Amino acid sequence: MFTAHSMKKQDVLNCRFSNWYPIFKQYTIKSVVIPLENDFVSYLQELGTLMLPRGVQVNINLWKGNSSEEEEQEEDVWEDEKETENSGSPEFSKLISQITEAIANLGGSVFPKMGWSSPKDAIWINNNSLKCCSPGEVILLLKSSDFISHDLTSAFKLCDNQSSSGGVSDIKQELVLRKWANLFPGMEFRCFIKNKKLLGISQRDHKQYYDYIDREKEQLAVELCNFIEQVVAEKFSSQNYVIDLYKKRNGEYWIIDFNPFGEMTDALLFTWNELQDGKLNSCEDSVDFKFAGDTNGQFRFASSTSTLQPSEFLSYRMPVDFVHLSTGADATKFVDFLRMKTQNDQQSSSDDDSDQQWRLPDTSKP
Ligand SMILES: Nc1ncnc2c1ncn2[C@@H]1O[C@H](COP(=O)(O)OP(=O)(O)OP(=O)(O)O)[C@@H](O)[C@H]1O
Ligand SMILES: [Mg+2]
């Protein structure tokens, strides 16, 4: 029988960073939580602008491979930007100094996220990385991410008591800065806990084959079971949740994140039907384990015959031309755009037909 459990807002709240971090501080990466004022949250939610707050600059480097002459042009554009940056930009000087201070306290580079999500769909705007060394990089990533918007508006979407009082807009939003750690993706594991028992473990980087995991799978499953039984299960108050764990080089485990037990969390090598039903299908690339000496679970991993898959975040990318234009970072494209616009205006004022049509730009350079 299908026994989908019901997810409550409290289960989602338990997975919020500032709720679990104080409990598990000694088992996770050092982090700083900065409560966010409403005006910054509104700024993040505004559509159609990539305008950065006053006083922050970023070096968007989407043009790797350009000739040095073109790179010099970019420098010039950013110099111009610096002179005119004050016009119309929002001002968040308190937040900017809090971020600057946190980055310094955390060793100079950080991993940013909000209560639940990181802006990993937006890494293309930050040299394909979530590593941030300045407030500008943090803010640009947050502002460009659909996953962050989801945290701000829809965190309780799948809860069966979501219409009861205390919606996501009543929550004081938070920015989380975590000390940057060079994590090896093959050492991350996602563990699915149902009724306080570990039901499934999936390799976190599930599209890649790691021979280490293949060799050590039985031992890894035992270690992950022990960690959850001894460190996590009694202290985490939800019955059902998903925890991401990382095995460090010294053999100890780190908690990377807690996630709600539901479809907003990626089931990786499982399906949510299986997990919610509690009955796992047999699977060739898996080993069975026993949790707490009695219940059965399954550890799934990618096999050596898995094919290389494209990035799962490709669909979140914005056309690079749009980014260049909206940030004013490519003068040549901007001139082309203005030329196209001027031609179009001339065309529409001389035409009787009001249906506007774009003309192809004249690409000959002045
Ligand atoms: N402090 C850190 N330094 C460097 N990389 C990190 C750090 N914390 C997390 N990561 C990497 O980023 C990935 C995503 O982190 P995290 O799970 O916190 O984000 P998330 O948005 O909640 O992800 P998901 O949606 O999959 O739950 C991790 O799997 C890990 O590889
Ligand atoms: Mg997560």
XYZ file of C-alpha atoms and ligand atoms in Angstrom:
398
model
C 0.000 0.000 0.000
C 1.256 3.494 -0.826
C 1.860 5.295 2.464
C 3.011 8.800 1.559
C 3.778 10.478 4.839
C 2.506 13.968 5.428
C 5.051 16.730 5.587
C 4.397 19.501 8.068
C 5.794 23.012 8.110
C 7.675 22.071 11.257
C 9.545 19.366 9.278
C 10.654 21.989 6.762
C 11.582 24.393 9.571
C 13.711 21.721 11.246
C 15.818 21.608 8.072
C 16.338 25.354 8.056
C 20.015 26.109 8.573
C 19.723 28.285 11.678
C 17.579 25.612 13.349
C 19.931 22.661 12.917
C 23.318 24.413 13.011
C 23.394 25.119 16.785
C 22.559 21.461 17.519
C 25.196 19.966 15.226
C 27.828 22.704 15.192
C 30.694 20.386 16.080
C 29.913 18.072 13.138
C 29.713 20.622 10.382
C 31.555 23.385 8.558
C 31.955 26.655 10.455
C 29.319 29.127 9.328
C 27.838 32.553 10.029
C 24.103 33.324 9.860
C 23.087 36.874 8.981
C 19.375 37.737 9.478
C 18.097 39.690 6.469
C 16.091 42.904 6.550
C 12.863 43.023 4.549
C 14.153 45.616 2.087
C 16.979 43.298 0.999
C 14.534 40.387 0.651
C 12.317 42.613 -1.538
C 15.371 43.574 -3.599
C 16.131 39.879 -4.169
C 12.570 39.296 -5.304
C 12.414 42.224 -7.744
C 12.299 40.927 -11.273
C 14.039 42.352 -14.287
C 17.054 43.989 -12.718
C 20.555 42.840 -12.039
C 21.496 46.159 -10.472
C 23.928 45.587 -7.638
C 23.753 47.577 -4.419
C 25.829 50.712 -4.007
C 29.412 50.075 -3.031
C 29.759 46.528 -4.381
C 31.595 45.502 -7.496
C 32.061 42.191 -9.170
C 34.341 41.031 -11.866
C 32.021 38.920 -14.003
C 34.363 36.779 -15.994
C 32.270 35.060 -18.622
C 34.701 35.852 -21.394
C 37.555 33.489 -20.738
C 39.421 32.926 -23.981
C 38.997 36.472 -25.308
C 41.962 38.209 -26.811
C 43.940 40.405 -24.446
C 42.808 43.440 -26.424
C 39.170 42.609 -25.669
C 39.995 42.018 -22.029
C 41.476 45.497 -21.851
C 38.210 46.867 -23.223
C 36.323 45.130 -20.417
C 38.561 46.742 -17.820
C 37.722 50.121 -19.352
C 34.013 49.438 -19.123
C 34.277 48.491 -15.457
C 36.229 51.667 -14.736
C 33.327 53.645 -16.260
C 30.904 51.627 -14.182
C 32.715 52.528 -11.005
C 32.296 56.233 -11.720
C 28.582 56.006 -12.391
C 27.690 53.198 -10.014
C 25.733 55.342 -7.550
C 22.876 56.288 -9.831
C 19.736 54.453 -8.727
C 21.468 51.547 -6.964
C 19.948 50.264 -3.738
C 21.998 50.730 -0.592
C 22.628 47.930 1.912
C 25.732 49.176 3.655
C 25.058 47.369 6.968
C 24.575 44.027 5.232
C 27.630 44.574 3.055
C 29.830 45.188 6.070
C 28.349 42.123 7.842
C 29.198 39.981 4.792
C 32.696 41.468 4.566
C 33.318 40.737 8.235
C 31.959 37.178 7.989
C 34.129 36.416 4.954
C 37.193 37.627 6.861
C 36.242 35.551 9.937
C 35.730 32.464 7.797
C 39.147 32.547 6.195
C 38.607 34.725 3.119
C 36.237 32.633 1.002
C 32.718 31.357 1.626
C 29.900 29.199 0.297
C 26.625 31.206 0.353
C 23.115 29.887 0.908
C 19.838 30.905 2.486
C 17.677 29.028 4.986
C 17.490 25.922 2.816
C 19.013 26.402 -0.629
C 22.238 27.458 -2.228
C 22.222 29.412 -5.522
C 23.810 26.506 -7.407
C 21.650 27.146 -10.485
C 23.443 30.494 -10.874
C 27.092 29.419 -10.749
C 27.528 30.347 -14.417
C 27.526 34.002 -13.379
C 30.385 33.472 -10.898
C 33.056 31.642 -12.904
C 31.159 28.363 -12.503
C 31.666 28.286 -8.771
C 29.871 29.112 -5.537
C 33.127 30.258 -3.983
C 32.782 33.909 -2.969
C 35.464 36.262 -1.714
C 33.453 39.500 -1.720
C 29.929 40.746 -0.877
C 29.332 41.523 -4.562
C 29.821 37.887 -5.552
C 27.473 36.701 -2.795
C 24.736 39.165 -3.737
C 25.036 38.558 -7.476
C 24.647 34.790 -6.951
C 21.616 35.194 -4.683
C 20.007 37.660 -7.062
C 20.496 35.390 -10.085
C 19.141 32.195 -8.561
C 15.699 30.632 -8.962
C 16.470 28.279 -6.071
C 16.851 31.261 -3.748
C 13.525 32.690 -4.982
C 11.974 29.353 -4.105
C 13.234 29.647 -0.513
C 11.746 33.132 -0.278
C 8.310 32.270 -1.615
C 7.604 28.537 -1.719
C 9.506 26.753 1.036
C 6.273 25.282 2.481
C 4.701 24.472 -0.873
C 4.503 20.707 -0.348
C 3.404 20.837 3.292
C -0.076 19.543 3.963
C -0.645 22.296 6.546
C 0.742 25.102 4.376
C -2.470 27.129 4.498
C -2.363 27.370 8.305
C -1.015 30.549 9.885
C 2.688 31.449 9.658
C 3.603 31.350 5.972
C 7.090 31.661 4.527
C 6.684 35.444 4.236
C 6.377 35.614 8.048
C 9.794 34.055 8.508
C 12.808 36.264 9.094
C 14.953 35.288 6.112
C 18.613 34.502 6.647
C 21.825 34.552 4.688
C 24.199 31.726 5.561
C 27.900 32.010 4.827
C 29.878 28.803 5.271
C 33.643 28.602 5.304
C 34.717 27.453 1.843
C 35.834 23.821 1.912
C 37.347 22.071 -1.063
C 35.020 19.096 -0.991
C 35.617 16.012 -3.112
C 32.221 15.208 -4.692
C 32.837 11.442 -4.516
C 32.774 11.581 -0.719
C 29.275 13.029 -0.392
C 26.295 10.824 0.444
C 22.588 11.574 0.686
C 20.778 9.556 3.368
C 16.990 9.152 3.464
C 15.510 8.658 6.925
C 11.939 7.448 7.273
C 10.328 6.909 10.673
C 13.718 7.647 12.270
C 15.322 4.698 10.417
C 17.858 4.978 7.625
C 16.140 3.577 4.563
C 18.366 4.573 1.656
C 21.790 6.006 0.901
C 22.650 7.445 -2.501
C 25.954 8.630 -3.805
C 25.471 12.440 -3.915
C 27.289 13.056 -7.220
C 25.105 10.384 -8.765
C 26.089 10.786 -12.401
C 29.737 9.952 -11.902
C 31.422 6.599 -11.287
C 33.862 6.489 -8.339
C 35.873 3.296 -7.996
C 36.545 4.139 -4.339
C 32.814 3.937 -3.583
C 32.527 0.722 -5.544
C 35.389 -0.835 -3.538
C 34.371 0.461 -0.114
C 30.580 0.400 -0.379
C 29.908 -2.085 2.450
C 32.215 -0.238 4.833
C 30.788 3.164 3.829
C 27.248 1.954 4.514
C 28.266 0.757 8.003
C 29.946 4.091 8.797
C 26.995 6.155 7.560
C 24.565 4.007 9.596
C 26.693 4.452 12.719
C 26.967 8.207 12.302
C 23.234 8.640 11.861
C 22.401 6.306 14.728
C 24.939 7.733 17.166
C 25.028 11.438 16.290
C 21.895 12.456 14.421
C 18.807 10.328 15.060
C 18.113 11.301 18.676
C 18.859 14.996 18.246
C 16.887 15.729 15.073
C 13.219 16.026 15.869
C 11.510 15.094 12.562
C 10.564 11.483 11.902
C 11.368 11.830 8.203
C 14.205 13.826 6.688
C 17.133 13.694 4.295
C 20.669 14.366 5.447
C 23.756 14.966 3.313
C 26.986 13.642 4.827
C 30.602 14.011 3.776
C 33.462 11.671 4.603
C 36.588 13.645 5.369
C 40.084 12.496 4.536
C 40.686 11.657 8.205
C 37.698 9.296 8.166
C 35.386 11.542 10.215
C 32.008 12.648 8.909
C 30.648 16.142 8.374
C 26.986 17.105 8.093
C 26.584 19.185 4.947
C 22.841 19.769 5.019
C 19.400 18.636 6.177
C 16.569 18.543 3.621
C 12.843 17.844 3.844
C 11.720 14.285 3.081
C 9.714 15.086 -0.057
C 9.827 15.918 -3.707
C 11.503 19.303 -3.278
C 14.606 17.252 -2.393
C 16.318 15.344 -5.185
C 15.935 11.578 -4.641
C 19.101 11.015 -6.740
C 19.416 7.251 -7.416
C 16.045 6.488 -5.747
C 12.528 7.600 -6.649
C 10.170 9.365 -4.256
C 7.550 6.669 -4.814
C 9.925 4.049 -3.465
C 11.078 6.192 -0.563
C 7.636 7.264 0.532
C 6.278 3.773 0.178
C 9.253 2.464 2.144
C 9.636 -0.441 -0.284
C 12.768 -0.208 -2.372
C 12.945 -1.988 -5.706
C 15.830 -4.339 -6.224
C 18.736 -2.599 -7.893
C 21.826 -4.009 -9.542
C 24.182 -1.239 -8.407
C 23.463 -1.382 -4.698
C 24.342 -3.122 -1.463
C 21.979 -3.869 1.396
C 22.699 -2.790 4.948
C 21.090 -3.149 8.340
C 20.368 0.019 10.309
C 20.522 -0.140 14.107
C 20.857 -3.887 13.871
C 17.389 -4.575 12.536
C 15.814 -2.579 9.677
C 16.925 -3.109 6.096
C 18.237 -0.372 3.854
C 19.912 -0.008 0.493
C 23.000 1.921 -0.594
C 22.933 2.835 -4.301
C 25.892 4.018 -6.335
C 26.678 4.787 -9.988
C 28.134 1.896 -11.916
C 31.194 1.964 -14.139
C 28.922 1.740 -17.182
C 27.052 4.964 -16.312
C 27.432 7.506 -19.065
C 28.589 11.070 -18.561
C 25.535 13.294 -18.191
C 25.149 17.013 -18.929
C 24.880 19.487 -16.047
C 21.424 19.349 -14.461
C 21.408 23.155 -14.181
C 21.837 23.924 -17.899
C 18.212 24.971 -18.256
C 18.682 27.747 -15.693
C 21.254 29.594 -17.768
C 20.489 32.942 -19.298
C 21.749 33.847 -22.776
C 25.211 35.286 -22.336
C 24.280 38.269 -24.558
C 21.563 39.182 -22.110
C 24.009 39.129 -19.216
C 26.522 41.248 -21.115
C 23.846 43.805 -21.966
C 22.159 43.929 -18.584
C 25.400 44.368 -16.692
C 26.850 46.794 -19.256
C 29.891 44.584 -19.416
C 30.408 44.376 -23.172
C 30.587 47.761 -24.843
C 30.535 46.362 -28.386
C 27.333 44.454 -27.828
C 25.793 47.492 -26.192
C 26.617 49.624 -29.254
C 25.106 46.940 -31.515
C 22.010 46.871 -29.367
C 21.589 50.666 -29.536
C 22.093 50.591 -33.299
C 19.426 47.933 -33.625
C 17.063 49.943 -31.449
C 17.665 53.177 -33.403
C 17.048 51.450 -36.715
C 13.894 49.986 -35.343
C 12.622 53.333 -34.065
C 13.307 54.964 -37.429
C 11.584 52.122 -39.181
C 8.472 52.211 -37.001
C 8.076 56.004 -37.215
C 8.203 55.882 -41.029
C 5.901 52.846 -41.294
C 2.130 53.120 -41.280
C 1.972 49.614 -39.959
C 2.209 49.792 -36.137
C 3.253 46.147 -35.777
C 6.904 46.553 -34.768
C 9.511 44.307 -36.251
C 13.097 43.969 -35.157
C 15.714 44.394 -37.840
C 18.935 42.523 -37.830
C 21.687 44.790 -36.534
C 24.339 46.212 -38.802
C 27.373 44.414 -37.505
C 29.946 46.643 -39.229
C 31.914 48.403 -36.486
C 32.194 52.213 -36.465
N 31.218 25.085 2.746
C 31.276 24.576 1.523
N 32.360 24.765 0.736
C 32.407 24.282 -0.515
N 31.448 23.550 -1.078
C 30.333 23.309 -0.352
C 30.187 23.813 0.972
N 28.993 23.415 1.451
C 28.411 22.706 0.465
N 29.214 22.625 -0.617
C 28.941 21.910 -1.878
O 27.744 22.384 -2.431
C 26.792 21.348 -2.554
C 25.421 21.874 -2.223
O 25.419 22.312 -0.869
P 24.072 22.286 -0.041
O 23.598 20.873 0.055
O 24.293 23.025 1.219
O 23.137 23.127 -1.001
P 21.612 22.860 -1.340
O 21.205 24.000 -2.193
O 20.851 22.610 -0.103
O 21.660 21.525 -2.225
P 20.415 20.557 -2.481
O 19.381 21.329 -3.217
O 20.990 19.456 -3.295
O 19.919 20.111 -1.144
C 27.255 20.254 -1.638
O 26.852 18.987 -2.111
C 28.767 20.428 -1.652
O 29.318 19.752 -2.763
Mg 20.046 20.943 0.708
